[in-house]
Structures are given as structure tokens and as C-alpha cells.
């Protein structure tokens, strides 16, 4: 009997070692390590616009064109062309609604390698999705060029709202079965199939005896952003300061490089609904290029934000610092901005950063351009 138990234990250890992503030591796991980062101060240039800017979030910059999302206007997305220091309004696309080529809760993600914009609607699951080839920017306004993607049944599962296209026929999505310990699912569009991947939320985050569905709620409130050409993604939790670089091969998530390991702080009174602690941090925003990962913390804590509606005169979700990593998880440095921003993209040469900000006099959104300096 003892021999059988020993064999069983060894078998379980082997499974554990071969099925979990390999973790590589890198990144910064504590706030104190930020003090050692090489910092560069940057001065921004305000870009003028030939009309009122409706965009409130930069989806991406494709060539000379910005695609921006608005939370308050129909259509949902607007396109602006950059000519020198001037933004020129082009057209809008996608309407709110439940008809063909309409969405209720729309999201967009651009894939540089495929040169496609993906539009998707998350309503209790992945409701609909389109891909738009951007070899011609006018395809955005011509729905006859939009390709509707075949989706499997995604109901009856717990979903985040972030995804990335692995290739023309596969998606990596934040989501899994209710009460599952896994965070990701793989969607094969060619087969209309759905497969849960073996990658769990952190089990040692200090919350014990908490139902899996509560942890799903915490760790699927997150964003995943893909490397423009390699099989790597960044996962960043929407609370705490918790982020990893992950690599995949086929349907396996392999190497894991921690960038930050400050877990969300939360409790639950009824066993199902979470409540964040006052000192819990507020997550981060991401921008990526082939060479680097740009991380912008959302300032203040969950408790502070209830008392402080502003950050340096701007809304309290703005920030004026970006920490830069390479895709091996090594810290390159920190940029200190003279104008706080909250949504940004970086050109593919890592030379220019464009950030959404706000004109303090009018309250209108503006874009600030920063010419980046090398960390040496």
C-alpha cells in the first residue's frame, strides 16, 4: 500500500511539472525596485485637430491613420489622419445595435502581422466577430469587405472581454468554464471549437478558501496583448500590479516571465461577490511593439480613488509614467511625461509615443506626441 502511494505521488509530481508553464525569473516583483530604474523626462507636443475629436481611446495607429473608440457617440469608432501636426477627421464606422454589422458591447484589436482589424461583440459570451483587411483604410467604411467569423457556442462560461488573434483561424481568449481554475480558452474558427487551456490564476495570492468563480472574476478583469509577430502575449490584471509574459506553442502556454507580482487584494462576504480592499492597486494599461512593452500604471488605490477624483489636475485614471520592458522581461527604463495620458500607442520604430489626454480648459480629448529617447 505504501509503495502504491509513493508511486501515485511521483506520478502527480510528474504531471505537475510537465503541464504547467515554465516560469523564468525576470521583471519587478515589488514597488521598491522601481526606484532603481533609469528615468528619462519627455516633453510632449499637442496635436491640433480640424474638428471636435470624438475618440476617447486609441485602438491603434496604422500608417498615418488613428483608429479611436468613443463611448458616447454613434458610430462607435472614428478615423483620423495625421498630416504633420494636424489630425484630419476621416469617417466613422460601426453602429450600436443588434442588427447585421452592429454591436452592443463592441471591442476592437489590430493585428499588425495579418494587417487586420478585428471587431467583436461580448454579450454574455462572444456574440459576433468580424475581420477587416487594412491594406485599404476605406475597407473600414465598406461593410461588404468585412468578413464575419464563424464562432462556436460560447454561452455558459465565465468570460473576460480581452482576446487576440493567434492566426487567421485561431483566437486566444480570456475565459473558461464556471468555477474553473484556468484563465484562457483557445477558439479554432475553422472547426468552430472551443478548448480550455491549462493556465491558472495564482493560487497563492493570500485568499484561501475562496470559490474559484470569485478568482475568475478578479483575474479575468484583465487585458491580454500579443507581440506583433512572435508567439508571445502580455497578461495584465485589472487590479493589483500583476503581469506576466506568456509564450504559446500550438495550444500550449509554455514559458512564463513575471513582470509584476503584486496580487490584487480582495475579500468576499457571501462567497460569490468580491470586494476589493482599500489598499488594492488599480492595474495597468499596455502598449506593445516588436521590441518593447510599455506599461502605464493606473494611479492611486481602490480606496484613494473614492476620495481623489483627480490626478495632477486630470481624471484619476491618467498617469505620467511609463515603464518599458523588452520581451525577455528585462527592464529598459522609465519615461516621465510632462502631460498625463491614459491611452497610448508607440510607432513600430519605438521612436514616437502618441497618448490620449485632455485639454484642461475645454475638457475635450487631445492627442499628445512624445519623441522617445533611447535608454542607452
mmCIF file of C-alpha atoms in Angstrom:
data_model
loop_
_atom_site.group_PDB
_atom_site.id
_atom_site.type_symbol
_atom_site.label_atom_id
_atom_site.label_comp_id
_atom_site.label_asym_id
_atom_site.label_seq_id
_atom_site.Cartn_x
_atom_site.Cartn_y
_atom_site.Cartn_z
ATOM 1 C CA UNK A 1 0.000 0.000 0.000
ATOM 2 C CA UNK A 2 2.798 2.428 0.928
ATOM 3 C CA UNK A 3 4.598 1.591 -2.316
ATOM 4 C CA UNK A 4 1.439 2.344 -4.301
ATOM 5 C CA UNK A 5 1.010 5.708 -2.566
ATOM 6 C CA UNK A 6 4.631 6.628 -3.305
ATOM 7 C CA UNK A 7 4.154 5.743 -6.982
ATOM 8 C CA UNK A 8 0.959 7.794 -7.135
ATOM 9 C CA UNK A 9 2.708 10.790 -5.555
ATOM 10 C CA UNK A 10 5.581 10.598 -8.040
ATOM 11 C CA UNK A 11 3.074 10.367 -10.905
ATOM 12 C CA UNK A 12 1.242 13.506 -9.737
ATOM 13 C CA UNK A 13 4.532 15.397 -9.393
ATOM 14 C CA UNK A 14 5.483 14.459 -12.951
ATOM 15 C CA UNK A 15 2.135 15.693 -14.292
ATOM 16 C CA UNK A 16 2.520 18.936 -12.382
ATOM 17 C CA UNK A 17 5.998 19.530 -13.760
ATOM 18 C CA UNK A 18 5.098 18.845 -17.398
ATOM 19 C CA UNK A 19 1.700 20.549 -17.650
ATOM 20 C CA UNK A 20 2.397 23.924 -16.079
ATOM 21 C CA UNK A 21 4.123 26.811 -17.867
ATOM 22 C CA UNK A 22 7.824 27.061 -17.052
ATOM 23 C CA UNK A 23 8.499 30.200 -15.021
ATOM 24 C CA UNK A 24 11.514 32.379 -15.750
ATOM 25 C CA UNK A 25 12.790 34.885 -13.194
ATOM 26 C CA UNK A 26 12.658 38.449 -14.521
ATOM 27 C CA UNK A 27 10.682 41.655 -14.167
ATOM 28 C CA UNK A 28 9.992 43.521 -10.932
ATOM 29 C CA UNK A 29 8.003 41.925 -8.172
ATOM 30 C CA UNK A 30 7.955 44.788 -5.677
ATOM 31 C CA UNK A 31 7.238 48.511 -5.822
ATOM 32 C CA UNK A 32 10.594 49.309 -4.186
ATOM 33 C CA UNK A 33 12.535 48.018 -7.196
ATOM 34 C CA UNK A 34 11.079 50.844 -9.303
ATOM 35 C CA UNK A 35 13.415 53.293 -7.555
ATOM 36 C CA UNK A 36 16.394 51.742 -9.347
ATOM 37 C CA UNK A 37 15.042 52.304 -12.881
ATOM 38 C CA UNK A 38 16.806 54.666 -15.271
ATOM 39 C CA UNK A 39 14.328 57.526 -15.936
ATOM 40 C CA UNK A 40 14.050 59.962 -18.850
ATOM 41 C CA UNK A 41 11.838 63.064 -18.811
ATOM 42 C CA UNK A 42 9.949 63.866 -22.024
ATOM 43 C CA UNK A 43 8.183 66.995 -23.237
ATOM 44 C CA UNK A 44 5.066 66.470 -25.338
ATOM 45 C CA UNK A 45 3.680 68.253 -28.393
ATOM 46 C CA UNK A 46 -0.068 68.827 -28.667
ATOM 47 C CA UNK A 47 -1.563 67.779 -31.995
ATOM 48 C CA UNK A 48 -4.337 70.005 -33.296
ATOM 49 C CA UNK A 49 -7.491 68.631 -34.918
ATOM 50 C CA UNK A 50 -9.590 70.081 -37.729
ATOM 51 C CA UNK A 51 -12.802 69.232 -35.848
ATOM 52 C CA UNK A 52 -14.039 68.171 -32.442
ATOM 53 C CA UNK A 53 -12.299 64.916 -31.587
ATOM 54 C CA UNK A 54 -14.799 62.196 -30.741
ATOM 55 C CA UNK A 55 -12.313 59.485 -29.919
ATOM 56 C CA UNK A 56 -11.646 58.799 -26.263
ATOM 57 C CA UNK A 57 -9.354 55.769 -26.613
ATOM 58 C CA UNK A 58 -6.697 54.943 -29.190
ATOM 59 C CA UNK A 59 -7.282 51.487 -30.651
ATOM 60 C CA UNK A 60 -4.139 51.688 -32.800
ATOM 61 C CA UNK A 61 -2.228 53.728 -35.340
ATOM 62 C CA UNK A 62 -1.967 52.181 -38.809
ATOM 63 C CA UNK A 63 0.361 54.159 -41.026
ATOM 64 C CA UNK A 64 -0.821 57.773 -40.823
ATOM 65 C CA UNK A 65 -4.270 56.820 -39.510
ATOM 66 C CA UNK A 66 -5.503 56.697 -35.928
ATOM 67 C CA UNK A 67 -8.437 54.434 -35.116
ATOM 68 C CA UNK A 68 -10.179 55.676 -31.971
ATOM 69 C CA UNK A 69 -13.112 54.414 -29.971
ATOM 70 C CA UNK A 70 -15.771 56.615 -28.419
ATOM 71 C CA UNK A 71 -18.034 55.591 -25.554
ATOM 72 C CA UNK A 72 -20.616 58.276 -26.234
ATOM 73 C CA UNK A 73 -21.208 58.538 -29.965
ATOM 74 C CA UNK A 74 -22.654 56.591 -32.843
ATOM 75 C CA UNK A 75 -20.742 55.363 -34.842
ATOM 76 C CA UNK A 76 -18.522 53.646 -32.313
ATOM 77 C CA UNK A 77 -15.146 54.189 -33.986
ATOM 78 C CA UNK A 78 -13.621 57.220 -35.691
ATOM 79 C CA UNK A 79 -10.661 57.527 -38.044
ATOM 80 C CA UNK A 80 -8.267 60.478 -38.112
ATOM 81 C CA UNK A 81 -5.368 61.046 -40.492
ATOM 82 C CA UNK A 82 -2.187 62.647 -39.199
ATOM 83 C CA UNK A 83 -0.601 65.201 -41.526
ATOM 84 C CA UNK A 84 2.321 66.887 -39.822
ATOM 85 C CA UNK A 85 0.936 68.288 -36.560
ATOM 86 C CA UNK A 86 -2.701 68.207 -37.717
ATOM 87 C CA UNK A 87 -5.298 65.467 -37.234
ATOM 88 C CA UNK A 88 -7.874 65.416 -40.018
ATOM 89 C CA UNK A 89 -11.185 63.664 -39.370
ATOM 90 C CA UNK A 90 -11.990 60.974 -41.928
ATOM 91 C CA UNK A 91 -15.109 58.885 -41.204
ATOM 92 C CA UNK A 92 -16.720 56.754 -38.525
ATOM 93 C CA UNK A 93 -17.741 53.106 -38.653
ATOM 94 C CA UNK A 94 -19.803 50.519 -36.749
ATOM 95 C CA UNK A 95 -23.153 51.296 -35.145
ATOM 96 C CA UNK A 96 -24.553 50.251 -31.814
ATOM 97 C CA UNK A 97 -27.403 47.757 -32.220
ATOM 98 C CA UNK A 98 -28.373 44.133 -32.716
ATOM 99 C CA UNK A 99 -28.659 44.116 -36.500
ATOM 100 C CA UNK A 100 -26.125 42.884 -39.063
ATOM 101 C CA UNK A 101 -22.807 44.737 -38.772
ATOM 102 C CA UNK A 102 -23.916 46.260 -35.454
ATOM 103 C CA UNK A 103 -22.743 45.544 -31.901
ATOM 104 C CA UNK A 104 -23.979 46.101 -28.360
ATOM 105 C CA UNK A 105 -20.680 45.907 -26.455
ATOM 106 C CA UNK A 106 -18.039 46.441 -29.151
ATOM 107 C CA UNK A 107 -14.288 45.986 -28.853
ATOM 108 C CA UNK A 108 -11.504 46.242 -31.419
ATOM 109 C CA UNK A 109 -7.966 44.886 -31.713
ATOM 110 C CA UNK A 110 -5.484 45.333 -34.550
ATOM 111 C CA UNK A 111 -3.100 42.570 -35.627
ATOM 112 C CA UNK A 112 -0.042 44.004 -37.328
ATOM 113 C CA UNK A 113 1.245 40.739 -38.799
ATOM 114 C CA UNK A 114 -2.047 39.999 -40.565
ATOM 115 C CA UNK A 115 -2.789 43.714 -41.127
ATOM 116 C CA UNK A 116 -6.346 43.158 -39.925
ATOM 117 C CA UNK A 117 -8.667 44.909 -37.525
ATOM 118 C CA UNK A 118 -10.869 42.560 -35.522
ATOM 119 C CA UNK A 119 -14.209 43.831 -34.220
ATOM 120 C CA UNK A 120 -16.008 41.712 -31.658
ATOM 121 C CA UNK A 121 -19.125 41.908 -29.503
ATOM 122 C CA UNK A 122 -19.103 40.445 -25.972
ATOM 123 C CA UNK A 123 -22.610 39.967 -24.577
ATOM 124 C CA UNK A 124 -22.665 37.018 -22.156
ATOM 125 C CA UNK A 125 -20.098 35.441 -24.420
ATOM 126 C CA UNK A 126 -18.568 36.117 -27.802
ATOM 127 C CA UNK A 127 -21.663 37.096 -29.777
ATOM 128 C CA UNK A 128 -20.190 38.153 -33.132
ATOM 129 C CA UNK A 129 -16.859 38.974 -34.721
ATOM 130 C CA UNK A 130 -15.583 40.499 -37.968
ATOM 131 C CA UNK A 131 -12.131 40.851 -39.514
ATOM 132 C CA UNK A 132 -11.277 43.760 -41.807
ATOM 133 C CA UNK A 133 -8.215 43.758 -44.032
ATOM 134 C CA UNK A 134 -6.470 47.138 -43.812
ATOM 135 C CA UNK A 135 -4.435 47.157 -46.999
ATOM 136 C CA UNK A 136 -7.013 49.824 -47.867
ATOM 137 C CA UNK A 137 -8.147 52.024 -44.960
ATOM 138 C CA UNK A 138 -11.500 52.641 -46.682
ATOM 139 C CA UNK A 139 -12.387 48.994 -46.014
ATOM 140 C CA UNK A 140 -13.371 50.204 -42.545
ATOM 141 C CA UNK A 141 -16.319 52.088 -44.042
ATOM 142 C CA UNK A 142 -17.277 49.431 -46.600
ATOM 143 C CA UNK A 143 -19.077 46.604 -44.789
ATOM 144 C CA UNK A 144 -19.009 44.445 -47.924
ATOM 145 C CA UNK A 145 -15.290 43.911 -47.186
ATOM 146 C CA UNK A 146 -15.905 42.790 -43.607
ATOM 147 C CA UNK A 147 -15.511 39.055 -43.058
ATOM 148 C CA UNK A 148 -17.846 37.549 -40.483
ATOM 149 C CA UNK A 149 -16.005 34.913 -38.481
ATOM 150 C CA UNK A 150 -17.594 31.554 -37.551
ATOM 151 C CA UNK A 151 -17.772 31.265 -33.765
ATOM 152 C CA UNK A 152 -18.503 28.284 -31.524
ATOM 153 C CA UNK A 153 -21.172 28.447 -28.818
ATOM 154 C CA UNK A 154 -19.544 30.461 -26.013
ATOM 155 C CA UNK A 155 -22.501 30.663 -23.638
ATOM 156 C CA UNK A 156 -22.457 29.142 -20.173
ATOM 157 C CA UNK A 157 -18.884 30.173 -19.420
ATOM 158 C CA UNK A 158 -17.123 32.910 -17.499
ATOM 159 C CA UNK A 159 -15.556 35.429 -19.868
ATOM 160 C CA UNK A 160 -13.266 38.388 -19.700
ATOM 161 C CA UNK A 161 -13.526 40.709 -22.680
ATOM 162 C CA UNK A 162 -9.941 40.639 -23.961
ATOM 163 C CA UNK A 163 -8.691 38.441 -26.803
ATOM 164 C CA UNK A 164 -6.048 38.283 -29.504
ATOM 165 C CA UNK A 165 -5.890 36.586 -32.876
ATOM 166 C CA UNK A 166 -3.191 33.917 -32.981
ATOM 167 C CA UNK A 167 -3.595 33.460 -36.734
ATOM 168 C CA UNK A 168 -6.325 33.624 -39.384
ATOM 169 C CA UNK A 169 -8.271 30.795 -37.805
ATOM 170 C CA UNK A 170 -7.486 30.841 -34.063
ATOM 171 C CA UNK A 171 -8.171 33.111 -31.095
ATOM 172 C CA UNK A 172 -6.775 33.241 -27.572
ATOM 173 C CA UNK A 173 -9.494 34.479 -25.212
ATOM 174 C CA UNK A 174 -9.762 35.231 -21.504
ATOM 175 C CA UNK A 175 -12.447 32.788 -20.415
ATOM 176 C CA UNK A 176 -13.219 29.306 -19.098
ATOM 177 C CA UNK A 177 -15.974 27.139 -17.591
ATOM 178 C CA UNK A 178 -17.691 28.460 -14.498
ATOM 179 C CA UNK A 179 -15.678 27.546 -11.385
ATOM 180 C CA UNK A 180 -12.663 26.534 -13.487
ATOM 181 C CA UNK A 181 -9.173 27.409 -12.262
ATOM 182 C CA UNK A 182 -7.990 28.197 -15.798
ATOM 183 C CA UNK A 183 -7.939 31.659 -17.330
ATOM 184 C CA UNK A 184 -7.678 31.080 -21.080
ATOM 185 C CA UNK A 185 -9.530 29.349 -23.876
ATOM 186 C CA UNK A 186 -8.482 28.600 -27.440
ATOM 187 C CA UNK A 187 -11.037 29.060 -30.216
ATOM 188 C CA UNK A 188 -10.447 27.241 -33.510
ATOM 189 C CA UNK A 189 -12.530 29.157 -36.047
ATOM 190 C CA UNK A 190 -12.018 26.583 -38.804
ATOM 191 C CA UNK A 191 -13.603 23.897 -36.611
ATOM 192 C CA UNK A 192 -15.871 26.222 -34.578
ATOM 193 C CA UNK A 193 -14.406 24.552 -31.496
ATOM 194 C CA UNK A 194 -13.538 25.789 -28.019
ATOM 195 C CA UNK A 195 -10.752 24.384 -25.842
ATOM 196 C CA UNK A 196 -9.778 25.439 -22.336
ATOM 197 C CA UNK A 197 -6.031 25.908 -21.793
ATOM 198 C CA UNK A 198 -4.024 24.848 -18.779
ATOM 199 C CA UNK A 199 -3.033 28.173 -17.254
ATOM 200 C CA UNK A 200 -4.372 29.001 -13.803
ATOM 201 C CA UNK A 201 -4.770 32.189 -11.833
ATOM 202 C CA UNK A 202 -2.306 32.414 -8.908
ATOM 203 C CA UNK A 203 -3.466 30.089 -6.154
ATOM 204 C CA UNK A 204 -1.154 31.594 -3.546
ATOM 205 C CA UNK A 205 -2.394 35.204 -3.692
ATOM 206 C CA UNK A 206 -3.312 35.201 0.001
ATOM 207 C CA UNK A 207 -7.001 34.386 -0.396
ATOM 208 C CA UNK A 208 -7.727 30.929 0.921
ATOM 209 C CA UNK A 209 -10.999 29.019 0.737
ATOM 210 C CA UNK A 210 -12.337 31.480 -1.828
ATOM 211 C CA UNK A 211 -14.548 29.994 -4.526
ATOM 212 C CA UNK A 212 -12.979 29.638 -7.967
ATOM 213 C CA UNK A 213 -15.668 31.820 -9.524
ATOM 214 C CA UNK A 214 -14.581 34.737 -7.320
ATOM 215 C CA UNK A 215 -10.984 34.347 -8.501
ATOM 216 C CA UNK A 216 -12.214 34.161 -12.100
ATOM 217 C CA UNK A 217 -13.989 37.475 -11.568
ATOM 218 C CA UNK A 218 -10.780 39.062 -10.269
ATOM 219 C CA UNK A 219 -8.242 37.675 -12.744
ATOM 220 C CA UNK A 220 -10.394 37.825 -15.881
ATOM 221 C CA UNK A 221 -10.837 41.535 -15.310
ATOM 222 C CA UNK A 222 -7.632 41.857 -17.308
ATOM 223 C CA UNK A 223 -6.127 42.568 -20.699
ATOM 224 C CA UNK A 224 -4.019 40.405 -22.997
ATOM 225 C CA UNK A 225 -1.881 41.965 -25.735
ATOM 226 C CA UNK A 226 0.023 39.981 -28.350
ATOM 227 C CA UNK A 227 3.536 40.518 -29.648
ATOM 228 C CA UNK A 228 3.146 41.914 -33.189
ATOM 229 C CA UNK A 229 4.829 38.906 -34.806
ATOM 230 C CA UNK A 230 6.018 36.341 -32.238
ATOM 231 C CA UNK A 231 4.034 33.770 -30.242
ATOM 232 C CA UNK A 232 4.099 35.824 -27.039
ATOM 233 C CA UNK A 233 1.479 37.753 -25.111
ATOM 234 C CA UNK A 234 1.380 40.020 -22.084
ATOM 235 C CA UNK A 235 -1.295 39.341 -19.486
ATOM 236 C CA UNK A 236 -2.034 42.262 -17.139
ATOM 237 C CA UNK A 237 -4.593 42.032 -14.356
ATOM 238 C CA UNK A 238 -7.030 44.924 -13.934
ATOM 239 C CA UNK A 239 -6.322 45.189 -10.213
ATOM 240 C CA UNK A 240 -3.220 44.831 -8.103
ATOM 241 C CA UNK A 241 0.020 45.046 -10.027
ATOM 242 C CA UNK A 242 0.216 41.620 -11.597
ATOM 243 C CA UNK A 243 1.525 40.965 -15.125
ATOM 244 C CA UNK A 244 3.247 38.136 -16.995
ATOM 245 C CA UNK A 245 4.761 37.491 -20.402
ATOM 246 C CA UNK A 246 3.490 34.157 -21.731
ATOM 247 C CA UNK A 247 4.574 32.155 -24.754
ATOM 248 C CA UNK A 248 2.407 29.639 -26.570
ATOM 249 C CA UNK A 249 3.064 26.747 -28.894
ATOM 250 C CA UNK A 250 0.073 25.278 -30.677
ATOM 251 C CA UNK A 251 -2.500 25.090 -27.864
ATOM 252 C CA UNK A 252 0.015 25.072 -25.010
ATOM 253 C CA UNK A 253 1.051 28.048 -22.903
ATOM 254 C CA UNK A 254 4.719 27.439 -22.135
ATOM 255 C CA UNK A 255 7.267 29.871 -20.673
ATOM 256 C CA UNK A 256 6.054 32.422 -18.125
ATOM 257 C CA UNK A 257 8.073 35.549 -17.300
ATOM 258 C CA UNK A 258 6.694 37.562 -14.360
ATOM 259 C CA UNK A 259 6.805 41.337 -14.831
ATOM 260 C CA UNK A 260 4.965 42.301 -11.637
ATOM 261 C CA UNK A 261 3.734 40.033 -8.851
ATOM 262 C CA UNK A 262 1.772 42.296 -6.521
ATOM 263 C CA UNK A 263 -1.524 40.445 -6.223
ATOM 264 C CA UNK A 264 -4.968 42.040 -6.068
ATOM 265 C CA UNK A 265 -6.246 42.422 -2.508
ATOM 266 C CA UNK A 266 -9.862 41.380 -2.112
ATOM 267 C CA UNK A 267 -12.321 39.603 0.128
ATOM 268 C CA UNK A 268 -15.784 38.094 -0.198
ATOM 269 C CA UNK A 269 -18.581 38.089 2.351
ATOM 270 C CA UNK A 270 -21.155 35.907 0.621
ATOM 271 C CA UNK A 271 -18.734 33.514 -1.075
ATOM 272 C CA UNK A 272 -19.565 34.759 -4.573
ATOM 273 C CA UNK A 273 -19.130 38.525 -4.839
ATOM 274 C CA UNK A 274 -15.717 40.125 -4.433
ATOM 275 C CA UNK A 275 -14.896 43.287 -2.543
ATOM 276 C CA UNK A 276 -11.542 44.962 -3.126
ATOM 277 C CA UNK A 277 -9.555 46.134 -0.124
ATOM 278 C CA UNK A 278 -8.933 49.851 0.266
ATOM 279 C CA UNK A 279 -5.188 49.461 -0.388
ATOM 280 C CA UNK A 280 -5.619 47.345 -3.548
ATOM 281 C CA UNK A 281 -3.828 48.827 -6.580
ATOM 282 C CA UNK A 282 -5.702 49.554 -9.825
ATOM 283 C CA UNK A 283 -3.931 47.671 -12.584
ATOM 284 C CA UNK A 284 -2.268 48.979 -15.708
ATOM 285 C CA UNK A 285 -2.566 49.754 -19.408
ATOM 286 C CA UNK A 286 -0.336 48.325 -22.146
ATOM 287 C CA UNK A 287 1.174 49.271 -25.480
ATOM 288 C CA UNK A 288 3.496 46.947 -27.396
ATOM 289 C CA UNK A 289 5.873 46.948 -30.344
ATOM 290 C CA UNK A 290 8.173 44.291 -31.787
ATOM 291 C CA UNK A 291 10.919 45.456 -29.442
ATOM 292 C CA UNK A 292 9.232 46.596 -26.241
ATOM 293 C CA UNK A 293 6.329 46.562 -23.804
ATOM 294 C CA UNK A 294 5.158 49.928 -22.467
ATOM 295 C CA UNK A 295 3.294 49.722 -19.160
ATOM 296 C CA UNK A 296 1.346 52.587 -17.634
ATOM 297 C CA UNK A 297 0.055 52.105 -14.102
ATOM 298 C CA UNK A 298 -3.377 53.401 -13.211
ATOM 299 C CA UNK A 299 -2.537 55.557 -10.168
ATOM 300 C CA UNK A 300 -3.994 55.535 -6.652
ATOM 301 C CA UNK A 301 -5.563 52.629 -4.772
ATOM 302 C CA UNK A 302 -9.149 51.395 -4.777
ATOM 303 C CA UNK A 303 -9.671 53.324 -1.549
ATOM 304 C CA UNK A 304 -7.911 56.517 -2.639
ATOM 305 C CA UNK A 305 -9.931 56.765 -5.839
ATOM 306 C CA UNK A 306 -13.113 57.250 -3.824
ATOM 307 C CA UNK A 307 -11.610 60.383 -2.277
ATOM 308 C CA UNK A 308 -9.432 61.702 -5.093
ATOM 309 C CA UNK A 309 -11.241 62.270 -8.387
ATOM 310 C CA UNK A 310 -8.150 63.812 -9.971
ATOM 311 C CA UNK A 311 -4.503 63.006 -10.589
ATOM 312 C CA UNK A 312 -2.420 66.178 -11.006
ATOM 313 C CA UNK A 313 -5.490 68.027 -12.253
ATOM 314 C CA UNK A 314 -6.518 65.260 -14.680
ATOM 315 C CA UNK A 315 -9.018 62.414 -14.147
ATOM 316 C CA UNK A 316 -7.710 59.841 -11.680
ATOM 317 C CA UNK A 317 -7.135 57.149 -14.323
ATOM 318 C CA UNK A 318 -4.473 59.275 -16.091
ATOM 319 C CA UNK A 319 -0.756 58.857 -15.393
ATOM 320 C CA UNK A 320 2.528 60.450 -16.433
ATOM 321 C CA UNK A 321 4.917 57.489 -16.146
ATOM 322 C CA UNK A 322 5.592 54.508 -18.417
ATOM 323 C CA UNK A 323 7.877 51.619 -17.519
ATOM 324 C CA UNK A 324 9.440 49.897 -20.532
ATOM 325 C CA UNK A 325 10.429 46.206 -20.777
ATOM 326 C CA UNK A 326 11.816 44.102 -23.580
ATOM 327 C CA UNK A 327 10.087 40.830 -24.462
ATOM 328 C CA UNK A 328 12.521 38.867 -22.284
ATOM 329 C CA UNK A 329 11.115 40.691 -19.261
ATOM 330 C CA UNK A 330 14.144 42.916 -18.712
ATOM 331 C CA UNK A 331 13.505 46.470 -17.542
ATOM 332 C CA UNK A 332 14.799 49.037 -20.027
ATOM 333 C CA UNK A 333 13.795 52.225 -18.217
ATOM 334 C CA UNK A 334 11.031 54.647 -17.332
ATOM 335 C CA UNK A 335 9.613 57.647 -19.212
ATOM 336 C CA UNK A 336 8.366 60.628 -17.220
ATOM 337 C CA UNK A 337 5.793 62.639 -19.208
ATOM 338 C CA UNK A 338 5.027 66.321 -18.717
ATOM 339 C CA UNK A 339 1.341 65.794 -19.652
ATOM 340 C CA UNK A 340 -0.553 62.847 -18.113
ATOM 341 C CA UNK A 341 -2.206 60.427 -20.558
ATOM 342 C CA UNK A 342 -4.392 57.332 -20.265
ATOM 343 C CA UNK A 343 -4.278 55.543 -23.627
ATOM 344 C CA UNK A 344 -1.274 55.319 -25.923
ATOM 345 C CA UNK A 345 0.388 53.678 -28.904
ATOM 346 C CA UNK A 346 4.042 53.610 -29.931
ATOM 347 C CA UNK A 347 5.228 53.601 -33.557
ATOM 348 C CA UNK A 348 6.882 50.415 -34.752
ATOM 349 C CA UNK A 349 10.337 52.028 -34.730
ATOM 350 C CA UNK A 350 9.984 52.828 -30.984
ATOM 351 C CA UNK A 351 10.654 56.474 -31.786
ATOM 352 C CA UNK A 352 7.306 58.188 -31.125
ATOM 353 C CA UNK A 353 4.609 57.732 -28.491
ATOM 354 C CA UNK A 354 1.085 59.091 -29.005
ATOM 355 C CA UNK A 355 -1.094 59.447 -25.933
ATOM 356 C CA UNK A 356 -4.704 60.475 -25.335
ATOM 357 C CA UNK A 357 -5.040 63.319 -22.894
ATOM 358 C CA UNK A 358 -7.467 66.131 -22.124
ATOM 359 C CA UNK A 359 -7.488 69.864 -22.695
ATOM 360 C CA UNK A 360 -7.973 71.204 -19.179
ATOM 361 C CA UNK A 361 -9.749 74.349 -20.393
ATOM 362 C CA UNK A 362 -12.369 72.743 -22.658
ATOM 363 C CA UNK A 363 -12.414 69.202 -21.287
ATOM 364 C CA UNK A 364 -12.067 67.879 -24.869
ATOM 365 C CA UNK A 365 -9.815 64.911 -25.673
ATOM 366 C CA UNK A 366 -6.479 65.668 -27.344
ATOM 367 C CA UNK A 367 -3.505 63.654 -28.573
ATOM 368 C CA UNK A 368 -0.002 64.369 -27.274
ATOM 369 C CA UNK A 369 3.066 63.316 -29.257
ATOM 370 C CA UNK A 370 6.287 62.374 -27.470
ATOM 371 C CA UNK A 371 9.576 61.820 -29.282
ATOM 372 C CA UNK A 372 11.183 58.963 -27.381
ATOM 373 C CA UNK A 373 14.813 58.964 -26.265
ATOM 374 C CA UNK A 374 16.957 55.841 -26.006
ATOM 375 C CA UNK A 375 17.766 54.489 -22.555
ATOM 376 C CA UNK A 376 21.269 53.727 -23.791
#
